[in-house]
Amino acid sequence: MTNLIRAEMYKLQRNKTFWVILLTVTGLSALLHYLVLIGWWQMQGTSFDAAGLSELNALSTFTVPLFFNLIVSTLAGFFISIEFSQSGIIKNQVISGNKRSHIFMAKFLIFSLGAIVATILIPLVTAIILLFLTGHGDILDTSNLIYLGRSYGLYIVQFLGYTAIIFILAIITDDSGKTIIISILFTIVMYAVEKLSMPPFIEVIYENSIFYQFTEVFKFTMTNGEIIKSILIGIITIIIITLCGVFIFNRKEIK
């Protein structure tokens, strides 16, 4: 398993699309944060604004599924789909005598790591660096650091559930273009469920999903019950989706 993880890490490091995404996100993040810090771009009503961290308002852009889906799905399309032939059959060298479940988990772990770095770590680190460079570093007191730690800790749990969904889409579609298009459509549907009036049972399902938690985890105050609920939703989603993914991966034909 360790060797599989190392192999996937090597593939990720050699993946040109991954580095293009990193550079693009770094540049975009630096620009957005700078515009907010100099007051050129006014953002109000964000979760960070409510927490007294208005200087970090640009981070809210990277927590919107409609936005970060472009990053995650692009990475999935050009990192996962290339492991399959055009007919959707697993290339023989992908298996190489290893258990399919181990291969699946290794790929999922490294893909998720790459997605977290590009979508979460880079925007957050960029924001913190610019805070200190522009003389706003004093806002990161103990209270605010605890808030950021709690929020992003819970956010990553939900985010792993999302990467698992996109990972499965990449395996099923085995095509980068289809992966990106279908994932965007899926995210739009979730956005519609959030904004439009839906039957009560659909609203209940949505309110107990990772998509609802993407917003909830950034509330300034959360009860212990809400935190536990968020953790459970994220973990259960990850377990269910990964089990489904292993099942699908096991049924893929080898060539």
Coordinates of N, CA and C in Angstrom, one line a residue:
M1 N 0.8 -1.2 0.0 CA 0.0 0.0 0.0 C 0.9 1.3 0.0
T2 N 1.9 1.2 0.8 CA 2.9 2.4 0.9 C 3.5 2.6 -0.5
N3 N 3.9 1.6 -1.2 CA 4.5 1.7 -2.5 C 3.5 2.3 -3.5
L4 N 2.2 1.9 -3.4 CA 1.2 2.4 -4.3 C 1.0 3.9 -4.1
I5 N 1.0 4.3 -2.8 CA 0.8 5.7 -2.5 C 2.0 6.5 -3.0
R6 N 3.2 6.0 -2.9 CA 4.4 6.7 -3.4 C 4.3 6.8 -4.9
A7 N 3.9 5.7 -5.6 CA 3.7 5.8 -7.0 C 2.7 6.8 -7.5
E8 N 1.6 6.9 -6.8 CA 0.6 7.9 -7.1 C 1.1 9.3 -6.8
M9 N 1.8 9.5 -5.8 CA 2.4 10.8 -5.5 C 3.4 11.2 -6.6
Y10 N 4.2 10.2 -7.1 CA 5.1 10.5 -8.2 C 4.3 10.9 -9.4
K11 N 3.2 10.2 -9.7 CA 2.4 10.6 -10.9 C 1.8 12.0 -10.7
L12 N 1.4 12.3 -9.5 CA 0.8 13.7 -9.3 C 1.9 14.7 -9.5
Q13 N 3.1 14.5 -9.0 CA 4.1 15.5 -9.1 C 4.5 15.7 -10.6
R14 N 4.4 14.6 -11.4 CA 4.7 14.7 -12.8 C 3.6 15.2 -13.7
N15 N 2.4 15.4 -13.1 CA 1.2 15.7 -13.8 C 1.2 17.2 -14.1
K16 N 1.3 17.6 -15.4 CA 1.4 19.0 -15.8 C 0.2 19.8 -15.4
T17 N -1.0 19.1 -15.6 CA -2.3 19.8 -15.3 C -2.3 20.2 -13.8
F18 N -1.8 19.4 -12.9 CA -1.7 19.7 -11.5 C -0.9 21.0 -11.2
W19 N 0.2 21.1 -11.9 CA 1.0 22.3 -11.7 C 0.4 23.6 -12.3
V20 N -0.2 23.4 -13.4 CA -0.9 24.5 -14.0 C -2.0 25.0 -13.1
I21 N -2.8 24.0 -12.5 CA -3.8 24.4 -11.5 C -3.2 25.1 -10.3
L22 N -2.1 24.6 -9.8 CA -1.5 25.3 -8.6 C -1.1 26.7 -9.0
L23 N -0.5 26.9 -10.1 CA 0.0 28.3 -10.5 C -1.2 29.2 -10.7
T24 N -2.2 28.7 -11.4 CA -3.4 29.5 -11.6 C -4.1 29.9 -10.3
V25 N -4.3 28.9 -9.4 CA -5.0 29.2 -8.2 C -4.2 30.1 -7.3
T26 N -2.8 30.0 -7.3 CA -2.0 30.9 -6.5 C -2.1 32.3 -7.0
G27 N -2.0 32.5 -8.3 CA -2.2 33.8 -8.9 C -3.5 34.4 -8.7
L28 N -4.6 33.7 -8.9 CA -5.9 34.1 -8.7 C -6.2 34.5 -7.2
S29 N -5.7 33.6 -6.3 CA -5.9 33.8 -4.9 C -5.2 35.1 -4.4
A30 N -3.9 35.3 -4.9 CA -3.2 36.5 -4.5 C -3.9 37.7 -5.0
L31 N -4.4 37.7 -6.2 CA -5.1 38.8 -6.7 C -6.4 39.2 -6.0
L32 N -7.2 38.2 -5.7 CA -8.5 38.4 -5.0 C -8.2 38.9 -3.6
H33 N -7.3 38.3 -2.9 CA -7.0 38.7 -1.5 C -6.4 40.2 -1.5
Y34 N -5.6 40.5 -2.5 CA -5.0 41.8 -2.5 C -6.1 42.9 -2.8
L35 N -7.0 42.6 -3.7 CA -8.1 43.5 -4.0 C -9.0 43.8 -2.8
V36 N -9.2 42.7 -2.0 CA -10.0 42.9 -0.8 C -9.3 43.7 0.3
L37 N -8.0 43.4 0.4 CA -7.2 44.1 1.4 C -7.0 45.6 1.2
I38 N -6.9 45.9 -0.1 CA -6.7 47.4 -0.4 C -8.1 48.1 -0.5
G39 N -9.2 47.3 -0.4 CA -10.5 47.9 -0.4 C -11.1 48.1 -1.8
W40 N -10.4 47.7 -2.8 CA -10.9 47.8 -4.2 C -12.2 46.9 -4.4
W41 N -12.1 45.7 -3.8 CA -13.2 44.8 -4.0 C -14.0 44.7 -2.6
Q42 N -15.2 45.2 -2.6 CA -15.9 45.1 -1.4 C -16.8 43.9 -1.3
M43 N -16.6 43.1 -0.3 CA -17.4 41.9 -0.1 C -18.0 42.0 1.3
Q44 N -19.3 41.7 1.4 CA -20.0 41.8 2.7 C -20.9 40.6 2.8
G45 N -21.3 40.3 4.1 CA -22.2 39.3 4.4 C -21.6 37.9 4.3
T46 N -20.3 37.8 4.2 CA -19.7 36.4 4.2 C -19.5 35.9 5.6
S47 N -19.2 34.6 5.7 CA -19.0 34.0 7.1 C -17.8 34.6 7.7
F48 N -16.8 35.0 7.0 CA -15.5 35.5 7.6 C -15.8 37.0 8.0
D49 N -16.7 37.7 7.3 CA -17.1 39.0 7.7 C -17.8 39.0 9.1
A50 N -18.7 38.0 9.2 CA -19.4 37.8 10.5 C -18.5 37.4 11.6
A51 N -17.4 36.8 11.3 CA -16.5 36.4 12.4 C -15.4 37.5 12.7
G52 N -15.6 38.6 12.1 CA -14.6 39.7 12.3 C -13.4 39.6 11.5
L53 N -13.4 38.8 10.4 CA -12.2 38.6 9.6 C -12.5 39.0 8.2
S54 N -13.0 40.2 8.1 CA -13.4 40.8 6.7 C -12.2 40.8 5.8
E55 N -11.0 40.9 6.3 CA -9.8 40.9 5.5 C -9.6 39.6 4.8
L56 N -10.3 38.5 5.2 CA -10.2 37.2 4.6 C -11.4 36.9 3.8
N57 N -12.2 37.9 3.4 CA -13.4 37.6 2.7 C -13.2 36.9 1.4
A58 N -12.1 37.1 0.8 CA -11.8 36.4 -0.5 C -11.8 34.9 -0.4
L59 N -11.5 34.4 0.8 CA -11.5 33.0 1.0 C -12.9 32.4 0.7
S60 N -13.9 33.1 0.9 CA -15.3 32.6 0.7 C -15.5 32.2 -0.7
T61 N -14.8 32.8 -1.6 CA -14.9 32.4 -3.1 C -14.5 31.0 -3.3
F62 N -13.4 30.6 -2.5 CA -12.9 29.2 -2.7 C -13.7 28.1 -2.0
T63 N -14.7 28.6 -1.2 CA -15.5 27.6 -0.5 C -16.8 27.4 -1.1
V64 N -17.1 28.0 -2.3 CA -18.3 27.8 -3.0 C -18.2 26.7 -4.0
P65 N -19.0 25.6 -3.8 CA -18.9 24.4 -4.7 C -18.9 24.7 -6.2
L66 N -19.7 25.7 -6.6 CA -19.7 26.1 -8.1 C -18.4 26.5 -8.5
F67 N -17.6 27.1 -7.6 CA -16.2 27.6 -8.0 C -15.2 26.5 -7.8
F68 N -15.1 25.9 -6.6 CA -14.0 24.9 -6.4 C -14.2 23.6 -7.2
N69 N -15.4 23.4 -7.7 CA -15.7 22.2 -8.5 C -14.8 22.3 -9.8
L70 N -14.6 23.5 -10.3 CA -13.8 23.6 -11.5 C -12.4 23.1 -11.3
I71 N -11.9 23.4 -10.1 CA -10.5 22.9 -9.8 C -10.5 21.4 -9.6
V72 N -11.4 20.9 -8.7 CA -11.4 19.5 -8.4 C -11.7 18.6 -9.6
S73 N -12.7 19.0 -10.4 CA -13.1 18.2 -11.5 C -12.0 18.2 -12.6
T74 N -11.3 19.3 -12.8 CA -10.3 19.4 -13.8 C -9.1 18.5 -13.4
L75 N -8.8 18.5 -12.1 CA -7.7 17.6 -11.6 C -8.1 16.2 -11.7
A76 N -9.3 15.8 -11.4 CA -9.8 14.5 -11.6 C -9.8 14.0 -13.0
G77 N -10.2 14.9 -13.9 CA -10.3 14.5 -15.3 C -8.9 14.2 -15.9
F78 N -7.9 15.0 -15.5 CA -6.6 14.9 -16.1 C -5.6 14.1 -15.3
F79 N -6.0 13.7 -14.1 CA -5.2 12.8 -13.3 C -5.7 11.4 -13.1
I80 N -7.0 11.3 -13.1 CA -7.6 9.9 -12.9 C -8.0 9.3 -14.3
S81 N -8.6 10.1 -15.1 CA -9.1 9.5 -16.4 C -8.0 9.0 -17.3
I82 N -6.8 9.5 -17.2 CA -5.7 9.1 -18.1 C -5.3 7.6 -17.8
E83 N -5.8 7.1 -16.6 CA -5.4 5.7 -16.3 C -6.3 4.7 -17.1
F84 N -7.2 5.2 -17.8 CA -8.1 4.3 -18.6 C -8.0 4.5 -20.1
S85 N -8.2 3.4 -20.8 CA -8.2 3.5 -22.3 C -9.4 4.2 -22.7
Q86 N -9.5 4.5 -24.0 CA -10.7 5.2 -24.6 C -12.0 4.4 -24.4
S87 N -11.8 3.1 -24.3 CA -13.0 2.3 -24.2 C -13.5 2.1 -22.8
G88 N -12.8 2.8 -21.8 CA -13.2 2.7 -20.4 C -12.7 1.5 -19.7
I89 N -11.7 0.8 -20.3 CA -11.1 -0.4 -19.7 C -9.9 0.0 -19.0
I90 N -9.7 -0.6 -17.8 CA -8.5 -0.4 -17.0 C -7.2 -0.9 -17.8
K91 N -6.2 0.0 -17.9 CA -5.0 -0.5 -18.5 C -4.3 -1.5 -17.6
N92 N -3.7 -2.5 -18.2 CA -3.2 -3.6 -17.5 C -2.1 -3.2 -16.5
Q93 N -1.3 -2.1 -16.9 CA -0.2 -1.7 -16.0 C -0.7 -1.0 -14.8
V94 N -2.0 -0.6 -14.7 CA -2.6 0.0 -13.6 C -2.7 -1.0 -12.4
I95 N -3.0 -2.3 -12.8 CA -3.2 -3.3 -11.8 C -1.9 -3.8 -11.2
S96 N -1.0 -4.3 -12.1 CA 0.3 -4.8 -11.8 C 0.4 -5.6 -10.5
G97 N -0.6 -6.6 -10.3 CA -0.5 -7.5 -9.3 C -1.0 -7.0 -7.9
N98 N -1.5 -5.8 -7.8 CA -2.0 -5.3 -6.6 C -3.5 -5.4 -6.4
K99 N -4.0 -5.4 -5.2 CA -5.4 -5.5 -5.0 C -6.1 -4.2 -5.5
R100 N -7.2 -4.4 -6.1 CA -7.9 -3.2 -6.7 C -8.3 -2.2 -5.6
S101 N -8.7 -2.8 -4.5 CA -9.1 -1.9 -3.4 C -8.0 -1.0 -2.9
H102 N -6.8 -1.6 -2.9 CA -5.6 -0.8 -2.5 C -5.3 0.2 -3.5
I103 N -5.4 -0.1 -4.8 CA -5.1 0.8 -5.9 C -6.1 2.0 -5.8
F104 N -7.4 1.6 -5.6 CA -8.4 2.7 -5.5 C -8.1 3.6 -4.3
M105 N -7.8 3.1 -3.2 CA -7.6 4.0 -2.0 C -6.3 4.8 -2.2
A106 N -5.3 4.2 -2.8 CA -4.0 5.0 -3.0 C -4.3 6.2 -4.0
K107 N -5.1 5.9 -5.0 CA -5.4 7.0 -6.0 C -6.3 8.0 -5.3
F108 N -7.3 7.6 -4.6 CA -8.2 8.5 -3.9 C -7.4 9.4 -2.9
L109 N -6.5 8.8 -2.1 CA -5.8 9.6 -1.1 C -4.9 10.7 -1.8
I110 N -4.2 10.3 -2.8 CA -3.3 11.3 -3.5 C -4.1 12.3 -4.3
F111 N -5.2 11.9 -4.9 CA -6.1 12.8 -5.6 C -6.6 13.8 -4.6
S112 N -7.1 13.4 -3.5 CA -7.7 14.2 -2.5 C -6.7 15.2 -1.9
L113 N -5.4 14.7 -1.7 CA -4.4 15.5 -1.2 C -4.1 16.7 -2.2
G114 N -4.0 16.3 -3.5 CA -3.8 17.3 -4.5 C -4.9 18.4 -4.5
A115 N -6.2 17.9 -4.4 CA -7.3 18.8 -4.4 C -7.3 19.7 -3.2
I116 N -6.9 19.2 -2.0 CA -6.9 20.0 -0.8 C -5.8 21.1 -0.9
V117 N -4.7 20.7 -1.4 CA -3.6 21.7 -1.6 C -4.0 22.8 -2.5
A118 N -4.6 22.4 -3.7 CA -5.0 23.4 -4.6 C -6.2 24.3 -4.2
T119 N -7.1 23.7 -3.6 CA -8.4 24.4 -3.3 C -8.5 25.0 -1.9
I120 N -7.8 24.4 -1.0 CA -7.8 24.9 0.4 C -6.5 25.5 0.9
L121 N -5.5 24.8 0.8 CA -4.2 25.2 1.4 C -3.6 26.4 0.7
I122 N -3.6 26.4 -0.6 CA -3.0 27.6 -1.3 C -3.8 28.9 -1.0
P123 N -5.1 28.9 -1.1 CA -5.8 30.2 -0.8 C -5.6 30.6 0.6
L124 N -5.6 29.7 1.6 CA -5.4 30.0 3.0 C -4.0 30.6 3.3
V125 N -3.0 29.9 2.8 CA -1.7 30.3 3.0 C -1.4 31.7 2.3
T126 N -1.9 31.8 1.1 CA -1.8 33.1 0.4 C -2.4 34.3 1.1
A127 N -3.6 34.0 1.7 CA -4.3 35.0 2.5 C -3.5 35.4 3.7
I128 N -2.9 34.4 4.4 CA -2.2 34.7 5.6 C -0.9 35.5 5.3
I129 N -0.2 35.1 4.2 CA 1.0 35.8 3.8 C 0.7 37.3 3.5
L130 N -0.4 37.5 2.7 CA -0.7 38.9 2.3 C -1.2 39.7 3.5
L131 N -1.8 39.0 4.5 CA -2.2 39.8 5.7 C -1.0 40.4 6.4
F132 N 0.1 39.6 6.5 CA 1.3 40.1 7.2 C 2.0 41.1 6.3
L133 N 2.0 40.9 5.0 CA 2.7 41.8 4.1 C 2.0 43.2 4.1
T134 N 0.7 43.2 4.3 CA 0.0 44.5 4.2 C -0.3 45.1 5.6
G135 N 0.3 44.4 6.6 CA 0.2 45.0 8.0 C -1.1 44.7 8.7
H136 N -1.8 43.6 8.3 CA -3.1 43.2 8.9 C -2.9 41.9 9.8
G137 N -1.7 41.5 10.0 CA -1.5 40.2 10.7 C -2.0 40.2 12.1
D138 N -2.2 41.4 12.7 CA -2.7 41.4 14.1 C -4.1 40.9 14.3
I139 N -4.8 40.7 13.2 CA -6.2 40.2 13.3 C -6.2 38.7 13.7
L140 N -5.1 38.0 13.4 CA -5.0 36.6 13.7 C -4.7 36.3 15.2
D141 N -5.6 36.7 16.0 CA -5.4 36.5 17.5 C -5.8 35.0 17.8
T142 N -5.8 34.7 19.0 CA -6.1 33.3 19.5 C -7.5 32.9 19.1
S143 N -8.5 33.8 19.3 CA -9.9 33.5 19.0 C -10.1 33.2 17.6
N144 N -9.5 34.1 16.7 CA -9.7 33.9 15.3 C -9.0 32.7 14.7
L145 N -7.8 32.4 15.3 CA -7.1 31.2 14.9 C -7.9 29.9 15.2
I146 N -8.5 29.9 16.4 CA -9.3 28.8 16.8 C -10.5 28.6 15.8
Y147 N -11.1 29.8 15.5 CA -12.2 29.7 14.5 C -11.8 29.2 13.2
L148 N -10.7 29.6 12.7 CA -10.2 29.1 11.4 C -9.8 27.7 11.5
G149 N -9.2 27.3 12.6 CA -8.8 25.9 12.7 C -10.1 24.9 12.8
R150 N -11.1 25.4 13.5 CA -12.3 24.6 13.6 C -13.0 24.5 12.3
S151 N -13.2 25.7 11.7 CA -13.9 25.8 10.4 C -13.3 24.9 9.3
Y152 N -12.0 25.1 9.1 CA -11.3 24.4 8.1 C -11.1 22.9 8.4
G153 N -11.0 22.6 9.6 CA -10.9 21.2 10.0 C -12.2 20.5 9.6
L154 N -13.4 21.1 9.9 CA -14.7 20.5 9.5 C -14.9 20.5 8.0
Y155 N -14.4 21.6 7.4 CA -14.5 21.8 6.0 C -13.8 20.7 5.2
I156 N -12.6 20.4 5.7 CA -11.8 19.3 5.0 C -12.5 18.0 5.0
V157 N -13.2 17.7 6.2 CA -13.9 16.4 6.3 C -15.0 16.4 5.2
Q158 N -15.8 17.5 5.1 CA -16.8 17.5 4.0 C -16.2 17.5 2.6
F159 N -15.1 18.2 2.5 CA -14.4 18.3 1.2 C -14.0 16.9 0.7
L160 N -13.5 16.0 1.6 CA -13.1 14.7 1.3 C -14.3 13.9 0.7
G161 N -15.5 14.1 1.3 CA -16.7 13.5 0.8 C -16.9 13.9 -0.7
Y162 N -16.7 15.2 -0.9 CA -16.9 15.7 -2.3 C -15.9 15.1 -3.3
T163 N -14.6 15.1 -2.9 CA -13.6 14.6 -3.8 C -13.9 13.1 -4.1
A164 N -14.4 12.4 -3.1 CA -14.8 11.0 -3.3 C -15.9 10.9 -4.4
I165 N -16.8 11.8 -4.4 CA -17.9 11.8 -5.5 C -17.3 12.1 -6.8
I166 N -16.4 13.1 -6.9 CA -15.8 13.4 -8.2 C -14.9 12.3 -8.7
F167 N -14.2 11.7 -7.7 CA -13.3 10.6 -8.1 C -14.1 9.5 -8.7
I168 N -15.2 9.1 -8.2 CA -16.1 8.1 -8.8 C -16.5 8.5 -10.2
L169 N -16.9 9.8 -10.3 CA -17.4 10.3 -11.6 C -16.2 10.1 -12.7
A170 N -15.0 10.4 -12.3 CA -13.9 10.2 -13.2 C -13.7 8.8 -13.6
I171 N -13.9 7.8 -12.6 CA -13.8 6.4 -12.9 C -14.9 5.9 -13.9
I172 N -16.1 6.4 -13.6 CA -17.3 6.0 -14.4 C -17.2 6.5 -15.8
T173 N -16.9 7.8 -16.0 CA -16.9 8.5 -17.3 C -15.6 8.2 -18.1
D174 N -14.5 7.9 -17.4 CA -13.2 7.7 -17.9 C -12.8 8.6 -19.1
D175 N -13.3 9.9 -18.9 CA -13.0 10.9 -19.9 C -13.0 12.3 -19.2
S176 N -11.9 13.0 -19.4 CA -11.7 14.3 -18.7 C -12.9 15.3 -19.0
G177 N -13.3 15.4 -20.2 CA -14.3 16.3 -20.6 C -15.7 16.0 -19.9
K178 N -16.0 14.7 -20.0 CA -17.3 14.2 -19.4 C -17.2 14.4 -17.8
T179 N -16.1 14.2 -17.2 CA -15.9 14.3 -15.8 C -16.2 15.8 -15.4
I180 N -15.7 16.7 -16.1 CA -15.8 18.1 -15.8 C -17.3 18.5 -16.0
I181 N -17.9 18.2 -17.1 CA -19.2 18.6 -17.5 C -20.2 18.0 -16.5
I182 N -20.1 16.7 -16.2 CA -21.1 16.1 -15.3 C -21.0 16.6 -13.9
S183 N -19.8 16.8 -13.4 CA -19.6 17.3 -12.1 C -20.1 18.7 -12.0
I184 N -20.0 19.5 -13.0 CA -20.6 20.9 -13.0 C -22.1 20.8 -12.9
L185 N -22.7 19.9 -13.7 CA -24.1 19.8 -13.7 C -24.6 19.3 -12.4
F186 N -23.9 18.4 -11.8 CA -24.2 17.8 -10.5 C -24.2 19.0 -9.4
T187 N -23.2 19.8 -9.5 CA -23.0 20.9 -8.5 C -24.1 21.9 -8.7
I188 N -24.5 22.2 -10.0 CA -25.6 23.1 -10.2 C -26.9 22.6 -9.7
V189 N -27.1 21.3 -9.8 CA -28.4 20.7 -9.2 C -28.4 20.9 -7.7
M190 N -27.2 20.7 -7.0 CA -27.2 20.9 -5.6 C -27.4 22.4 -5.2
Y191 N -26.9 23.3 -6.1 CA -27.1 24.7 -5.8 C -28.6 25.1 -6.0
A192 N -29.3 24.4 -7.0 CA -30.7 24.7 -7.2 C -31.5 24.2 -6.0
V193 N -31.1 23.0 -5.5 CA -31.8 22.5 -4.3 C -31.7 23.4 -3.1
E194 N -30.5 24.1 -3.0 CA -30.3 25.0 -1.9 C -31.2 26.3 -2.1
K195 N -31.3 26.8 -3.3 CA -31.9 28.1 -3.5 C -33.4 28.0 -3.8
L196 N -33.8 26.9 -4.4 CA -35.2 26.8 -4.8 C -36.0 26.1 -3.8
S197 N -37.3 26.3 -3.9 CA -38.2 25.6 -3.0 C -38.4 24.1 -3.5
M198 N -38.1 23.2 -2.6 CA -38.2 21.8 -2.9 C -39.1 21.0 -1.9
P199 N -39.5 19.8 -2.3 CA -40.3 19.0 -1.4 C -39.6 18.8 0.0
P200 N -40.3 18.7 1.1 CA -39.7 18.6 2.4 C -38.7 17.5 2.5
F201 N -39.0 16.3 1.9 CA -38.0 15.2 2.1 C -36.7 15.5 1.4
I202 N -36.7 16.2 0.3 CA -35.5 16.6 -0.4 C -34.7 17.6 0.4
E203 N -35.4 18.5 1.0 CA -34.8 19.5 1.9 C -34.1 18.9 3.1
V204 N -34.8 17.8 3.7 CA -34.2 17.1 4.8 C -32.9 16.4 4.4
I205 N -32.9 15.8 3.2 CA -31.7 15.1 2.7 C -30.6 16.1 2.5
Y206 N -31.0 17.2 1.9 CA -29.9 18.2 1.6 C -29.3 18.8 2.9
E207 N -30.2 19.0 3.9 CA -29.7 19.6 5.1 C -28.8 18.6 5.9
N208 N -28.8 17.4 5.5 CA -28.0 16.4 6.2 C -26.9 15.9 5.2
S209 N -26.5 16.8 4.3 CA -25.5 16.4 3.3 C -24.3 17.3 3.4
I210 N -23.2 16.9 2.8 CA -22.0 17.7 2.8 C -22.1 19.0 2.2
F211 N -23.0 19.1 1.2 CA -23.2 20.4 0.5 C -23.8 21.5 1.4
Y212 N -24.7 21.1 2.3 CA -25.2 22.0 3.3 C -24.1 22.4 4.3
Q213 N -23.3 21.4 4.7 CA -22.2 21.6 5.7 C -21.1 22.5 5.2
F214 N -21.0 22.6 3.8 CA -20.0 23.5 3.3 C -20.1 24.9 3.8
T215 N -21.4 25.3 4.0 CA -21.7 26.7 4.6 C -21.7 26.7 6.1
E216 N -22.4 25.6 6.7 CA -22.6 25.6 8.1 C -21.3 25.6 8.9
V217 N -20.2 24.9 8.4 CA -19.0 24.8 9.2 C -18.3 26.1 9.3
F218 N -18.6 27.1 8.6 CA -18.0 28.4 8.7 C -18.8 29.4 9.5
K219 N -19.8 28.9 10.2 CA -20.6 29.8 11.1 C -19.6 30.2 12.3
F220 N -19.8 31.4 12.7 CA -18.9 31.9 13.8 C -19.0 31.0 15.1
T221 N -20.2 30.7 15.4 CA -20.4 29.9 16.6 C -21.2 28.6 16.2
M222 N -20.7 27.5 16.7 CA -21.3 26.2 16.5 C -21.4 25.4 17.8
T223 N -22.5 24.8 18.1 CA -22.6 24.0 19.3 C -21.9 22.7 19.2
N224 N -21.6 22.0 20.3 CA -20.9 20.7 20.2 C -21.8 19.7 19.4
G225 N -23.1 19.8 19.5 CA -23.9 19.0 18.8 C -23.8 19.2 17.3
E226 N -23.7 20.5 16.9 CA -23.6 20.8 15.4 C -22.2 20.3 14.9
I227 N -21.2 20.4 15.7 CA -19.8 20.0 15.3 C -19.8 18.5 15.1
I228 N -20.4 17.7 16.1 CA -20.5 16.3 16.0 C -21.3 15.8 14.8
K229 N -22.4 16.5 14.6 CA -23.2 16.2 13.4 C -22.4 16.4 12.1
S230 N -21.7 17.5 12.0 CA -20.9 17.8 10.8 C -19.9 16.7 10.6
I231 N -19.2 16.3 11.7 CA -18.2 15.3 11.5 C -18.8 14.0 11.1
L232 N -19.9 13.6 11.7 CA -20.6 12.3 11.3 C -21.0 12.3 9.8
I233 N -21.6 13.5 9.4 CA -22.1 13.6 8.0 C -20.9 13.4 7.1
G234 N -19.8 14.0 7.4 CA -18.6 13.9 6.5 C -18.1 12.5 6.5
I235 N -17.9 11.9 7.6 CA -17.3 10.6 7.7 C -18.2 9.5 7.1
I236 N -19.5 9.6 7.3 CA -20.4 8.6 6.8 C -20.4 8.8 5.2
T237 N -20.4 10.0 4.8 CA -20.4 10.2 3.3 C -19.1 9.6 2.7
I238 N -18.0 9.9 3.3 CA -16.7 9.3 2.8 C -16.7 7.8 2.8
I239 N -17.2 7.2 3.8 CA -17.3 5.7 3.9 C -18.2 5.1 2.8
I240 N -19.4 5.7 2.7 CA -20.4 5.2 1.7 C -19.9 5.3 0.3
I241 N -19.4 6.5 0.0 CA -18.9 6.8 -1.4 C -17.7 6.0 -1.7
T242 N -16.7 5.9 -0.8 CA -15.5 5.1 -1.1 C -15.9 3.6 -1.3
L243 N -16.8 3.1 -0.5 CA -17.2 1.7 -0.7 C -17.9 1.5 -2.1
C244 N -18.7 2.4 -2.5 CA -19.3 2.4 -3.8 C -18.2 2.5 -4.9
G245 N -17.2 3.3 -4.6 CA -16.2 3.5 -5.6 C -15.3 2.2 -5.8
V246 N -15.0 1.5 -4.6 CA -14.3 0.3 -4.7 C -15.1 -0.8 -5.5
F247 N -16.4 -0.8 -5.2 CA -17.3 -1.8 -5.9 C -17.2 -1.5 -7.4
I248 N -17.3 -0.2 -7.8 CA -17.3 0.1 -9.3 C -16.0 -0.2 -9.9
F249 N -14.9 0.2 -9.2 CA -13.5 -0.1 -9.6 C -13.3 -1.6 -9.8
N250 N -13.8 -2.4 -8.9 CA -13.6 -3.8 -9.0 C -14.3 -4.5 -10.2
R251 N -15.3 -3.8 -10.7 CA -16.1 -4.3 -11.9 C -15.5 -3.8 -13.2
K252 N -14.5 -2.9 -13.2 CA -14.0 -2.4 -14.4 C -13.2 -3.5 -15.1
E253 N -13.3 -3.6 -16.4 CA -12.6 -4.6 -17.2 C -11.1 -4.3 -17.3
I254 N -10.3 -5.3 -17.4 CA -8.9 -5.1 -17.5 C -8.4 -5.4 -18.9
K255 N -7.5 -4.7 -19.4 CA -7.0 -4.9 -20.8 C -5.5 -4.7 -20.8

